[in-house]
Structures are given as structure tokens and as C-alpha cells.
Coordinates of C-alpha atoms in Angstrom, one line a residue:
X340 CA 42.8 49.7 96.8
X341 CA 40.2 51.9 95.0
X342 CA 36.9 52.7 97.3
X343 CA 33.7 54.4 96.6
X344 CA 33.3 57.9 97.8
X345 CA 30.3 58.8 99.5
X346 CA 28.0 61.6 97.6
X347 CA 29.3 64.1 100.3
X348 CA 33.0 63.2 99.6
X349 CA 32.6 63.8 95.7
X350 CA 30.9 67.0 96.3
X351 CA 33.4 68.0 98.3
X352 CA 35.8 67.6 96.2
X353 CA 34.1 68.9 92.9
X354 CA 33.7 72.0 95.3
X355 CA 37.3 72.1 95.6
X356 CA 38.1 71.9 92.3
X357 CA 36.0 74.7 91.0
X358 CA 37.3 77.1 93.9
X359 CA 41.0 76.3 92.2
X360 CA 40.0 77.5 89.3
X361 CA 41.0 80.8 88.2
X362 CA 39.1 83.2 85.5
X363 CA 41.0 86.5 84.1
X364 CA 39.5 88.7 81.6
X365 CA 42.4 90.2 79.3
X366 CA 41.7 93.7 78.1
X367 CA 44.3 94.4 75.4
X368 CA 44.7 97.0 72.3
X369 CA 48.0 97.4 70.2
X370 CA 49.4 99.4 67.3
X371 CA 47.0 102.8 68.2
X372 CA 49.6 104.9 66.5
X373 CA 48.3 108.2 68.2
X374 CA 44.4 108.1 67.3
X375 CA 43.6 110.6 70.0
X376 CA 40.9 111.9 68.2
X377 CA 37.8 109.9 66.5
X378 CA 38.5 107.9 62.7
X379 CA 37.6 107.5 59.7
X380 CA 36.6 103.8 57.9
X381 CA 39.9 104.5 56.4
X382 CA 41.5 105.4 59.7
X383 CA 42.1 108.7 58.8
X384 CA 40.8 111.8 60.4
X385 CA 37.0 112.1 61.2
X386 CA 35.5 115.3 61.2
X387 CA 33.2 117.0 63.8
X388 CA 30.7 116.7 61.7
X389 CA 31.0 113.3 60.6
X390 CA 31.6 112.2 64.3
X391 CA 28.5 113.9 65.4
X392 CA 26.5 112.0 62.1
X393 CA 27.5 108.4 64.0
X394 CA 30.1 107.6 61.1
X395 CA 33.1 107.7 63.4
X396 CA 35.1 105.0 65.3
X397 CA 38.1 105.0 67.8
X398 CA 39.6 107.9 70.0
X399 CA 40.2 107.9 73.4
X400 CA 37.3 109.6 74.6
X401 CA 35.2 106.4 73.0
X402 CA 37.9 103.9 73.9
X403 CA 38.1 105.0 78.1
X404 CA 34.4 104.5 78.3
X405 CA 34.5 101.3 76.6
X406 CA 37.4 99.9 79.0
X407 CA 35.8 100.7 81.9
X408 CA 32.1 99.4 80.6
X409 CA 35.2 96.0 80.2
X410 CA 36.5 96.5 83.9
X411 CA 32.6 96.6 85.5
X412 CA 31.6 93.5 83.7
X413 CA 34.5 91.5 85.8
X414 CA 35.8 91.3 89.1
X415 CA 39.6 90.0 87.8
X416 CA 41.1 91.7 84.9
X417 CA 44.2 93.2 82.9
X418 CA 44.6 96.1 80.4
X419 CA 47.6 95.7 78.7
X420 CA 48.9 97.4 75.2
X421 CA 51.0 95.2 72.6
X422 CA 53.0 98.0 71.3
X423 CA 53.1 101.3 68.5
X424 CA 51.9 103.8 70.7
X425 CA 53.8 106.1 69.1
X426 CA 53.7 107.7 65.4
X427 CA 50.6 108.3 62.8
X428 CA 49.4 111.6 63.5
X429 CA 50.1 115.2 64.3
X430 CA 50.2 114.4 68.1
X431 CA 52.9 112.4 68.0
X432 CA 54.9 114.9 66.2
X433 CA 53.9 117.4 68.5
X434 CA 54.0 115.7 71.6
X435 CA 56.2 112.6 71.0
X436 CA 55.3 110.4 73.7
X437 CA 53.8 112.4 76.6
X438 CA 50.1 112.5 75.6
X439 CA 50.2 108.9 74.6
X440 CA 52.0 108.2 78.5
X441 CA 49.0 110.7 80.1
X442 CA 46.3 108.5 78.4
X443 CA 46.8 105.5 79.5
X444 CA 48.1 106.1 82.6
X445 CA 44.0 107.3 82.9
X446 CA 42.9 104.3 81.3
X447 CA 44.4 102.0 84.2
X448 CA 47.0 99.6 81.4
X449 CA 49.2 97.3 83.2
X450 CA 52.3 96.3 80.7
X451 CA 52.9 97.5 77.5
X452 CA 55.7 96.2 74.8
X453 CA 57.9 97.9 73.2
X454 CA 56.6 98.3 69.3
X455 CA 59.2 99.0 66.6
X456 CA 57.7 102.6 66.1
X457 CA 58.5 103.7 69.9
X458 CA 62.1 103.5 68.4
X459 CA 61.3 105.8 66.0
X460 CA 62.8 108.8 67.5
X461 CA 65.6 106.8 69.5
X462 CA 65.9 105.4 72.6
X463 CA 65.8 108.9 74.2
X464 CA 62.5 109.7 73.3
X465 CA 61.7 105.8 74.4
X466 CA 63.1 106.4 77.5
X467 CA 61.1 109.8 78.8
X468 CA 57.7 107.7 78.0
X469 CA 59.1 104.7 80.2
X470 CA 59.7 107.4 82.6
X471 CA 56.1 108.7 82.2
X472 CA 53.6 105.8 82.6
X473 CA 52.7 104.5 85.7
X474 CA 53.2 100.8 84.4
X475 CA 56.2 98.4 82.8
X476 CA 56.8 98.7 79.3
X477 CA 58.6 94.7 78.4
X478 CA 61.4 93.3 75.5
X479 CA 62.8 90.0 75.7
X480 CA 64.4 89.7 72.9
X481 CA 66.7 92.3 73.1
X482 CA 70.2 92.7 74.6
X483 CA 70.3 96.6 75.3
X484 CA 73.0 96.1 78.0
X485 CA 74.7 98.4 76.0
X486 CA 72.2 101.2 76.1
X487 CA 72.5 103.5 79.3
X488 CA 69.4 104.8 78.6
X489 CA 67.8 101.7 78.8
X490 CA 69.7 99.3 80.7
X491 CA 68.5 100.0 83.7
X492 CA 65.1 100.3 82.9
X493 CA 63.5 98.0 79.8
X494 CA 62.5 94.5 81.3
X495 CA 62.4 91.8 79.9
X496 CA 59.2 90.7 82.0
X497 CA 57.6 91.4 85.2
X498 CA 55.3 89.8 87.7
X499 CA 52.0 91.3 88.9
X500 CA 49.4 90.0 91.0
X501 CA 45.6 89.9 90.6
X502 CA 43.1 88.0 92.5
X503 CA 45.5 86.4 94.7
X504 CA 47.5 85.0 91.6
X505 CA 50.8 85.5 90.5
X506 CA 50.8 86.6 86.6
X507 CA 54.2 86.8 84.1
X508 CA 53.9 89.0 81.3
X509 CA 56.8 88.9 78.9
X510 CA 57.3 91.6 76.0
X511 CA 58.4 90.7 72.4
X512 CA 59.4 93.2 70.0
X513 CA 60.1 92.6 66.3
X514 CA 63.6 91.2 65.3
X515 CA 64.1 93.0 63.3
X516 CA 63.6 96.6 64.5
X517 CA 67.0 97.8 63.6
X518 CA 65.6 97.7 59.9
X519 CA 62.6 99.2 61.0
X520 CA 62.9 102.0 63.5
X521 CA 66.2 104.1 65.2
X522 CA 67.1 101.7 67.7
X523 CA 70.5 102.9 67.7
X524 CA 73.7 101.1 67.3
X525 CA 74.0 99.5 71.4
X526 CA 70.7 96.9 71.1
X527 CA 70.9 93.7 69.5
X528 CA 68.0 92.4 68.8
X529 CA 67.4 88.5 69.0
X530 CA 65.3 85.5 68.1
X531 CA 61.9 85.6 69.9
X532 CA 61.3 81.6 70.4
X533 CA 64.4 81.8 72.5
X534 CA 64.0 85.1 74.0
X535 CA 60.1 84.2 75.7
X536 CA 61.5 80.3 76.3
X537 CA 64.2 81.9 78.5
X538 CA 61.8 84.3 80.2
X539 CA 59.2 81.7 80.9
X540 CA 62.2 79.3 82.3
X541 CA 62.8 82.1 84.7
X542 CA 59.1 82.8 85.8
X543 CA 58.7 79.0 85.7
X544 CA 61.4 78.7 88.7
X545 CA 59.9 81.6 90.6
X546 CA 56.6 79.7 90.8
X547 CA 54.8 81.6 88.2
X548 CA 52.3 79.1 86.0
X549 CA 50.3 81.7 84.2
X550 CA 52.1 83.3 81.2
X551 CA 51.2 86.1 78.8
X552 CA 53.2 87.3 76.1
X553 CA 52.7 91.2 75.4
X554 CA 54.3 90.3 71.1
X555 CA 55.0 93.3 68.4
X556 CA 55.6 90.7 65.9
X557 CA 53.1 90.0 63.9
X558 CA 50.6 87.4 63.9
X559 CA 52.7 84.8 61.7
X560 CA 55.4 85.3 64.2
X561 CA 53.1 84.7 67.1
X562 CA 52.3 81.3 65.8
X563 CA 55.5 80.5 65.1
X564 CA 56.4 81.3 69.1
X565 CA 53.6 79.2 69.9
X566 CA 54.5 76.1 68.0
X567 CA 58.1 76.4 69.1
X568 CA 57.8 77.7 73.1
X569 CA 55.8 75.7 76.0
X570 CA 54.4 77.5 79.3
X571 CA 53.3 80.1 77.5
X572 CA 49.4 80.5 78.2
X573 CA 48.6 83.9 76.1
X574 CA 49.7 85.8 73.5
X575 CA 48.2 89.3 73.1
X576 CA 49.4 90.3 69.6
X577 CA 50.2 93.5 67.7
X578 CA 52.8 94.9 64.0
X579 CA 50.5 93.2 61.9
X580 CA 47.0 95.1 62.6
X581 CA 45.8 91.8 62.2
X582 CA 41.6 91.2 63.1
X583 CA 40.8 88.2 64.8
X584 CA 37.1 86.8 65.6
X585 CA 33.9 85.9 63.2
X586 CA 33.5 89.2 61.4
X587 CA 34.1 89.9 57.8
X588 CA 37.8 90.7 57.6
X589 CA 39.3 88.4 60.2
X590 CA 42.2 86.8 59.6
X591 CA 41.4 83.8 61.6
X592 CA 39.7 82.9 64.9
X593 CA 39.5 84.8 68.8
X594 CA 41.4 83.3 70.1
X595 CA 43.4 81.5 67.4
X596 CA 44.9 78.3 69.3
X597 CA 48.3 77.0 68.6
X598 CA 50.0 74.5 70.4
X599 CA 47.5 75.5 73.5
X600 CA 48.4 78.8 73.3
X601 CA 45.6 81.3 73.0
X602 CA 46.2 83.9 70.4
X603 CA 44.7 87.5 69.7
X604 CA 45.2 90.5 68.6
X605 CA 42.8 93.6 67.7
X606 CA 43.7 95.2 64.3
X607 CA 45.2 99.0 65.2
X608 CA 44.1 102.6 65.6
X609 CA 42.0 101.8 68.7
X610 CA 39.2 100.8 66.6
X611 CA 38.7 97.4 68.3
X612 CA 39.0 97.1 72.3
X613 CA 40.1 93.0 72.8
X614 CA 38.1 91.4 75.7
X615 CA 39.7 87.9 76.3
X616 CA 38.0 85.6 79.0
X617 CA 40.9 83.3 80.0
X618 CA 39.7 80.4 82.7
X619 CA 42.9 78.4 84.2
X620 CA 42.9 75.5 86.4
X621 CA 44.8 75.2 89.8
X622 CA 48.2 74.1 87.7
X623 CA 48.1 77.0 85.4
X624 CA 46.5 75.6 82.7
X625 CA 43.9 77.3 80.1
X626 CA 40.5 75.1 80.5
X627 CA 38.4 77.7 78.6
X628 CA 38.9 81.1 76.5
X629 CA 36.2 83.1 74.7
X630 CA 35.8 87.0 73.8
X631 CA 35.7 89.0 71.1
X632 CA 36.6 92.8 69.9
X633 CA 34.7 94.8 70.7
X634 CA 34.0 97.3 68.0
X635 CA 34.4 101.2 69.5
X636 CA 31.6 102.8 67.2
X637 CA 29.3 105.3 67.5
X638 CA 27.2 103.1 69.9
X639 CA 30.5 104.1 72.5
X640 CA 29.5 107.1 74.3
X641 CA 33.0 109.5 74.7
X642 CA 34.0 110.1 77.5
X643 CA 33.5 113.9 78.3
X644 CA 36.5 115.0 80.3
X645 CA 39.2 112.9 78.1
X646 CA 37.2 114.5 75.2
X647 CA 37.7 118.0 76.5
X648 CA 41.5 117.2 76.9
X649 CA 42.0 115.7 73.5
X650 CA 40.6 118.7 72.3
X651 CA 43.2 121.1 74.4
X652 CA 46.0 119.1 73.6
X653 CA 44.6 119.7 69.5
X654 CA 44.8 123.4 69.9
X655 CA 48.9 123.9 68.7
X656 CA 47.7 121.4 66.1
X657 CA 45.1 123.1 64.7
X658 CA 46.3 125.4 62.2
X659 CA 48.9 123.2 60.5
X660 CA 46.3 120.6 60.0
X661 CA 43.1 122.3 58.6
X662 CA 44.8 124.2 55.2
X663 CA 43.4 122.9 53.0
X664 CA 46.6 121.6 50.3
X665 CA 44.3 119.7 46.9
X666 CA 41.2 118.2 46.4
X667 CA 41.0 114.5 45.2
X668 CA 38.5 113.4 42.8
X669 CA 38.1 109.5 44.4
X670 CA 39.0 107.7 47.6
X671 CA 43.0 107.3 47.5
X672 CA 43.5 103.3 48.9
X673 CA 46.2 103.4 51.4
X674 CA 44.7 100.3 52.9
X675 CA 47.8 98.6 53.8
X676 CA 46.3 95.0 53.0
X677 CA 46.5 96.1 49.9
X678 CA 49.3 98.2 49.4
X679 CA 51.9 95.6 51.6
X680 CA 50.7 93.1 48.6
X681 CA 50.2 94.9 45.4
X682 CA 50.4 98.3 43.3
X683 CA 47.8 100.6 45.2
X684 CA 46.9 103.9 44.5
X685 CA 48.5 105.9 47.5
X686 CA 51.6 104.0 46.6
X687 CA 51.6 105.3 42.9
X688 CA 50.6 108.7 44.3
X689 CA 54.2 109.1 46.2
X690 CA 56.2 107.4 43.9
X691 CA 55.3 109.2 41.1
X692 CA 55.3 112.6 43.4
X693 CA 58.7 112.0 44.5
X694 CA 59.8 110.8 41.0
X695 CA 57.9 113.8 39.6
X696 CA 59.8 116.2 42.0
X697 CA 63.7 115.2 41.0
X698 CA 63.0 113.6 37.3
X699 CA 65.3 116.2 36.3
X700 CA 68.3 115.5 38.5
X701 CA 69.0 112.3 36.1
X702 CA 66.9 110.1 38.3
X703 CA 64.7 107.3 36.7
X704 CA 63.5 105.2 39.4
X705 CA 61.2 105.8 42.8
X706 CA 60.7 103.0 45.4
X707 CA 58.6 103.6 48.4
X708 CA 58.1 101.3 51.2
X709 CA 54.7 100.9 52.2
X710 CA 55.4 101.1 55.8
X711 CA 55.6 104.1 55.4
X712 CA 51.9 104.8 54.1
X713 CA 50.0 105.0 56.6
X714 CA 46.4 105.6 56.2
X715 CA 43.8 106.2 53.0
X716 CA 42.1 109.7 52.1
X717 CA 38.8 110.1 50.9
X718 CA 37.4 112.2 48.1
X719 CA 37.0 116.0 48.2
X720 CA 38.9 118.5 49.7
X721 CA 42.6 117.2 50.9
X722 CA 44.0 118.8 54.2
X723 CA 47.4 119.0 55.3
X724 CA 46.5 116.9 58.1
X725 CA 45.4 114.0 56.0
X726 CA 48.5 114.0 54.2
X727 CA 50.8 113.8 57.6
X728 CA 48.3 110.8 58.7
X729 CA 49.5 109.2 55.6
X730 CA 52.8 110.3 56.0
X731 CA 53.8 110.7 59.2
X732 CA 57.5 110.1 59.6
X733 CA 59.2 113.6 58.5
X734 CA 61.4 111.6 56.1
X735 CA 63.1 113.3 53.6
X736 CA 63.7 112.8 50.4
X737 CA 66.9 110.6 49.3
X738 CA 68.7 110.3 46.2
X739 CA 71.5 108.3 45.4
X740 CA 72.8 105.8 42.0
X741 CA 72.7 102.1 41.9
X742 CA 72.8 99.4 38.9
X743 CA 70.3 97.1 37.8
X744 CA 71.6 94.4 39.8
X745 CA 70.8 96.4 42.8
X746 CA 67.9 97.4 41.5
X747 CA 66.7 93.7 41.0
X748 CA 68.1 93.1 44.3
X749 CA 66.3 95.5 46.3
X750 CA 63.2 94.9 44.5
X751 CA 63.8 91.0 45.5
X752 CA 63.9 92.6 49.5
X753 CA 60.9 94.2 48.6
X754 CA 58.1 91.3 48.2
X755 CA 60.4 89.1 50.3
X756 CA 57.6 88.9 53.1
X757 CA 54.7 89.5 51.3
X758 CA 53.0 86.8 53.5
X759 CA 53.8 88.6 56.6
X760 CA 52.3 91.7 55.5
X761 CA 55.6 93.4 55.3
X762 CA 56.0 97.2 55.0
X763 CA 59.2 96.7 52.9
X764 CA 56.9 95.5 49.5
X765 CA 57.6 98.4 47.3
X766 CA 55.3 100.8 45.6
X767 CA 56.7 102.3 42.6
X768 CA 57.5 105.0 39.9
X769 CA 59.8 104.7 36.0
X770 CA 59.5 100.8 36.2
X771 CA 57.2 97.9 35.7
X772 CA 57.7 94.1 37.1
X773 CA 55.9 90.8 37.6
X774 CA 56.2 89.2 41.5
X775 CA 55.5 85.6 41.4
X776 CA 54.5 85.7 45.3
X777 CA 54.9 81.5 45.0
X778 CA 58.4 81.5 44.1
X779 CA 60.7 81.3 47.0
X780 CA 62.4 84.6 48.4
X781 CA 64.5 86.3 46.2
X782 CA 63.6 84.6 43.2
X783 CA 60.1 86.4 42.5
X784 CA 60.4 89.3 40.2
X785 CA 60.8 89.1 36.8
X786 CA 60.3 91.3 33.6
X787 CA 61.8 94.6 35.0
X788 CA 61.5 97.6 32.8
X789 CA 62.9 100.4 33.3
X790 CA 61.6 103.5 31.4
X791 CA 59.9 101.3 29.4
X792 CA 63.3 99.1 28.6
X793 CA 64.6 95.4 30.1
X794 CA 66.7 96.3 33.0
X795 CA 70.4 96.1 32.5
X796 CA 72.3 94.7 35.3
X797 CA 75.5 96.6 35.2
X798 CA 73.8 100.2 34.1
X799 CA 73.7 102.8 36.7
X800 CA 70.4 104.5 37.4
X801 CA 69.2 107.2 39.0
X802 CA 67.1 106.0 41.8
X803 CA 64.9 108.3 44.9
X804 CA 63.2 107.2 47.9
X805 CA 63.3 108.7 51.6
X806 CA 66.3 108.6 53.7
X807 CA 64.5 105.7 55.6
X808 CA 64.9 103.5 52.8
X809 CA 68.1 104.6 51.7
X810 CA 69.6 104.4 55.1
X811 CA 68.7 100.3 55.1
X812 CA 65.1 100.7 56.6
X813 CA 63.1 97.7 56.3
X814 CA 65.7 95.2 54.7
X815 CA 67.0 97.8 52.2
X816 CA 70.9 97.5 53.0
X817 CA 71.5 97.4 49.7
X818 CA 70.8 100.9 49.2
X819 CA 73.3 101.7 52.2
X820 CA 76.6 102.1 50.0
X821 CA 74.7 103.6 47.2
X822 CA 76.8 106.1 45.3
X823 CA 76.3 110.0 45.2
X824 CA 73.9 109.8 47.8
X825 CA 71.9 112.9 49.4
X826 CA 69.8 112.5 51.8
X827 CA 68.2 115.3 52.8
X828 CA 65.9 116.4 50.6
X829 CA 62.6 118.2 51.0
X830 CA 60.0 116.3 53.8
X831 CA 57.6 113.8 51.6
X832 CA 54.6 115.1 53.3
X833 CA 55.1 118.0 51.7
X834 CA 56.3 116.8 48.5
X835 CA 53.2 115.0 47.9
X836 CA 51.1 117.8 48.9
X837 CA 52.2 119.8 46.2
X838 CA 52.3 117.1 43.9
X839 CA 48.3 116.6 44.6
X840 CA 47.9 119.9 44.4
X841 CA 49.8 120.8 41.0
X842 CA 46.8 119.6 38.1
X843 CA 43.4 120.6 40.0
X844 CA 41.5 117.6 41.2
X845 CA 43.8 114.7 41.7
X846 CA 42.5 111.5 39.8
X847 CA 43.8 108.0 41.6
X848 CA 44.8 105.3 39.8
X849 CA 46.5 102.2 39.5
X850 CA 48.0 101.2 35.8
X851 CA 49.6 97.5 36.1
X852 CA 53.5 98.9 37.1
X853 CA 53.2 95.9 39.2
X854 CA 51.8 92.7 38.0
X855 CA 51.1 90.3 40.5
X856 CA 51.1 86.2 39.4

């Protein structure tokens, strides 16, 4: 039998609803790929100058002060990173992960997951950073049982506690990482919808209700976990440098919701801080979630003691990155928007300067991936510093022979994921092709000239790229069994450093080698 409450009884128990409630704020960066120092709008260096002119963004200095302006506005909150610490700039090949460890141990972060660029220098070099920070660094989807550097000490998830509440943060890592890093041969990397539903099942038993994915997948990806995973409350994004919010450039809503599951990310370089508000109810459940990025401009006051360290730990850096190597007449786009989904300039500005550099070793062809481009340059005078920002990887170049039908093949791995924003979509030198980016994988290019002649399938050509690439890096297998190859050729930084410097100012352009449908 149903009875009235009295007014006292219903206030009570409103009362004791909202005390169940539970409100988180979710501080969260990803893919900062060693932007110590202040950007660019390109995401390139910033100089002195320009940083003291109010044009720069980023750098730890700027993003310490803005986390903890984050922390004071709350009494409940997180800082968690979702992956690619490591690699982009001269620190990282200095100091591989140690500086990267120091700052954010000072900034407070609670979890981190593995990116595909903290495999970049193997698990060894993975492994000292895990040693170094002061927090858990998280992979689900990964089997490295077979890795003694890592077995005992990668997680798939974690528990920690704030407010009174027990919280589950899982890590996710891209699948395919072995294509896109040096993971080694002992991990074996595995589906993510499976590896977070397993996690959650786990965390789910142990009485854990609120869930929050820490993914390096990409923001496709992250919807796809969404749609195909339930418990999951949260998924704090990274890979894809993907904006989210009501600004121009986002690439959808903050947070974007899918299957209940609150979505975000914060584009890269630590130009963006991600303040998530998350409200649950007393079963775990997301009632409300609101924030934004916050944008770390010139309106972010740096932070004067991390300022003063940045600038110590710049000192070994400084004379390798100020020589000045060319001059460039224009802006060189090395936006990867663009140059993961059509001919850009930077990309022509490798190829052709690898192409350019063994033309006469019977070679016709240069493929790049754009992965590996890594930030723009603007006009005027061209440091070696700017080069290694766009280049960062100390690859080397690789030459080896294939036929047209591997050719065709590769080219087919190439704008394979164009949706995703892959970095395997080829920029190019010695041949010209049509993508019809509406065709199904695999079936996309067409009208391939080589050398200004139709492609033949069983011809053998000449082909260069970097001993990524060559080596099967991001999907190219094909290349793997290539004949005659030789892969260690001069480093592409400074291949293309001479190249820009060989005719005086340097000109950009793009000329239609890639036609997109």
C-alpha cells in the first residue's frame, strides 16, 4: 500500500539523495610530445621574443599554473595524462623520458597511459620513466607477460581513491603499436573493446562503479569502445590530437556522449588543459558532465621556478638548435589535418629531399609517412631546431627495390585510414595518383604514374623512405622483404636541412602529385 509522505519525510529524503551524489572534476592532457618550452600557432618553437609579444601558447611553465588555478576551483579532482609524452623535440632526444617523469611528477598527474610514441625507444627506455613518476602508467590491451621489463610493472588498471570514492582507471593503447613504435617482439597487442570490458568486469567485482578509461587510440576508436563496452563512465582521449568543445576547429562536442559514455580529449602539445566536471549518482552513474579546454595562452601566467628549470634543462640544447640551416620564403604546412589527408607542402618538402638526395642510386620513387612530420615552419630564417621539431625520430634513410604491384600495394596501406587520421597516408616524390577516399580500403588509388609513365605491375623500381617505413612501420609490411635493402642511410633531419638550404630561399609548394576525389 502506497502512503503520502509528510513534507519532512520528502525533505529528508531529497536531502539524502543529493548527499549520494558525487561530483569529480577530471583534469586531463594527452599527446604533449615534449613541449617543454612555449609554441608556436604551428606548434613549433616560439621564440623569446615572440613569447614575450603574447603570441605564444603551451609549455609547462604556462601549463603548471593553469592546473593548479584547475585544482583551486574544486575540492575533488584528478589530473591524468592520455599518453605521447615522449618524442617531438630536442628534449626528448636529449633527455628521453626523465624531464618528461620530473614534470609531472610536480604537476600532481595521477595515471597516465601508455601512448605508442613511449615505445619509441623500446621498452627499456619505457621502463626507466615508469620507474620515475610518482604515479601508474596503465595498458589493457596488451599481453607483455612476455616482457621482463615490463611484466612486473605495466597495469592494466588501478584503483585510487578520492573523496571517499573508490575510482578505476583503465589504460588503452593503440593496437596497433607494433606498426607504430618499437614495442619489441614479447607484447602482443590486442583488441580494445575486449581488453577495457575485461578490466571493467574485474573493477565491477571489486565494487568499483565509477570507470575512466585513460585511451591512446584515437577518437574514432574511442567511440567505437563506447558503443561496444558498458560500465564505462569516461573516456579521456588522446593519438588523434583531436579538439573537442564549441570552438572553431572541433571535431565534435565536450564531452561527446556515446552510449552514456562521456568523451574528451584536448588536441596535443599542451596547448589545451581539459577540465571535465563529472556528477555521479549514489550507483555510479553520470547525471551531469560539462567543461571545456581551457586554452593555455598568453593570458596563463608561467610559472617562474618551472620556467627557470625548463630553461637549465635547455642549456645542452642550445647550440644544436639555434644554427641557423635555410631560410624559407612562406609558411611550410605540416598541419597534420592536412597532411594525414592530402599532398601538403612539408610532405613534398621531404620526399622530394630524400628523392633529391639518392636520385642517382637508380631510385625513382620517395614515400613518406606523415606520422612522421611532425610540426609546420614559418617563413624566414630556418633553424636546426625547427627542422628536428618536424622531424624528430632520428630515422635514417632506407632504400631498397620493389615492383609496381608493391608499389600500388603500399600506396593502397597508405590512405587505408584516412578517416582516422592515420599517419601511414603517404606524402610523395617521382609519382602522381588519384585516392578516391569513398572507395572501400584497398581499392582507392588509381592512375599511378611513375616518372611521368602508367605504373607497371611487374617492373622493379627504385624506391626510398626511412628505415621506419621500410622496416613495416605504420602498416608498411610490404616493404619488409623488399630487395637490396639498406637501411642506414644519412638521418632525415639532416637530409632535409640541406636540401632547404641547397637553392637560397626555399619556395613551398604543392603541385597536384596527389589528387584527391
Amino acid at each position: 500500500m502506497f502512503r503520502m509522505m509528510t513534507g519532512a519525510a520528502t525533505l529528508a529524503l531529497i536531502a539524502g539523495a543529493a548527499q549520494a551524489d558525487y561530483s569529480l572534476t577530471i583534469l586531463h592532457t594527452n599527446d604533449f610530445h615534449a613541449r617543454f618550452e612555449p609554441i608556436s600557432k604551428y606548434d613549433s618553437g616560439c621564440s623569446a621574443e615572440d613569447n614575450t609579444a603574447g603570441e605564444c601558447f603551451g609549455g609547462s611553465a604556462r601549463m603548471i599554473t593553469a592546473i593548479n588555478a584547475a585544482k583551486a576551483r574544486t575540492n575533488n579532482y584528478i589530473l591524468v595524462d592520455g599518453g605521447d609524452q615522449f618524442q617531438g623535440t630536442l628534449f626528448y632526444t636529449y633527455y628521453k623520458g626523465m624531464l618528461a617523469a620530473e614534470m609531472m611528477n610536480l604537476m600532481g598527474y595521477d595515471g597516465m597511459t601508455v601512448g605508442n610514441h613511449e615505445f619509441d625507444d623500446g621498452p627499456e627506455v619505457l621502463r626507466g620513466f615508469m620507474d620515475a613518476v610518482e604515479f601508474p602508467i596503465l595498458m589493457s590491451n596488451a599481453d607483455v607477460s612476455g616482457e621482463p621489463l615490463l611484466a612486473d610493472a605495466l597495469m592494466k588498471s588501478t584503483v585510487i581513491e578520492r573523496g571517499g570514492e573508490k575510482l578505476g582507471l583503465i589504460g588503452l593503447t593503440p593496437q596497433d603499436t607494433h606498426e607504430l613504435a618499437s614495442p619489441g617482439d614479447n607484447i602482443i597487442f590486442t583488441d580494445p573493446s575486449d581488453a577495457v570490458q575485461g578490466e571493467v568486469d574485474k573493477l565491477t567485482e571489486m565494487g568499483v562503479n565509477k570507470i575512466i578509461v585513460l585511451s591512446h587510440s584515437g577518437y574514432v576508436v574511442d567511440q567505437r569502445v563506447a558503443e561496444n563496452t558498458t560500465g564505462v563512465d569516461v573516456i579521456v582521449g588522446g593519438h588523434s590530437n583531436t579538439l573537442l568543445g564549441d570552438m572553431d576547429g572541433a571535431a565534435g562536442a565536450y564531452p561527446t556522449v556515446v552510449n552514456g559514455v562521456q568523451i574528451v580529449q584536448a588536441y596535443a602539445y599542451g596547448k589545451f588543459l581539459g577540465e571535465l566536471n563529472v556528477t555521479f549518482d549514489d550507483a555510479g552513474e553520470v547525471i551531469s558532465a560539462e567543461g571545456a579546454p581551457i586554452l593555455i595562452d598568453a593570458s596563463v601566467t608561467e610559472d617562474d621556478a618551472v620556467k627557470a628549470r625548463i630553461a637549465e634543462a635547455a642549456v645542452p640544447l642550445e647550440e644544436i638548435r639555434n644554427k641557423v640551416v635555410a631560410e624559407t620564403a612562406e609558411a611550410i604546412d605540416g598541419n597534420r589535418d592536412v597532411c594525414r589527408a592530402m599532398e601538403c607542402s612539408m610532405g613534398n618538402l621531404v620526399a622530394d629531399a630524400m628523392l633529391d638526395r639518392v636520385k642517382d642510386q637508380g631510385i625513382d620513387v620517395a614515400i613518406a609517412n606523415s606520422g612522421g612530420l611532425r610540426s609546420s615552419i614559418d617563413a624566414g630564417e630556418v633553424t636546426m631546431g625547427e627542422v628536428l621539431t618536424v622531424l624528430p625520430f632520428q630515422n635514417t634513410l632506407s632504400t631498397f627495390q620493389i615492383t609496381g604491384a608493391t608499389l600500388v600495394e603500399a600506396l593502397e596501406n597508405g590512405v587505408s585510414q584516412i578517416e582516422e587520421g592515420a599517419g601511414r597516408f603517404p606524402q610523395v616524390a617521382g609519382m602522381t595518383f588519384t585516392v578516391d577516399a569513398s572507395a572501400e580500403p584497398g581499392s582507392r588509388i588509381s592512375e599511378l604514374m611513375v616518372g611521368g609513365a602508367p605504373v607497371e605491375m611487374d617492373k622493379v623500381y627504385g624506391a626510398v623512405s626511412n628505415n621506419y617505413v621500410r622496416n613495416g612501420g605504420d602498416g608498411y609490411a610490404m616493404f619488409k622483404d623488399a630487395d637490396n635493402a639498406y637501411d642506414f642511410g644519412p638521418d632525415l633531419a639532416d637530409v632535409t636541412a640541406e636540401y632547404l638550404a641547397k637553392d637560397g630561399a626555399y619556395q613551398p609548394y604543392t603541385d597536384g602529385r596527389i589528387t584527391m576525389k
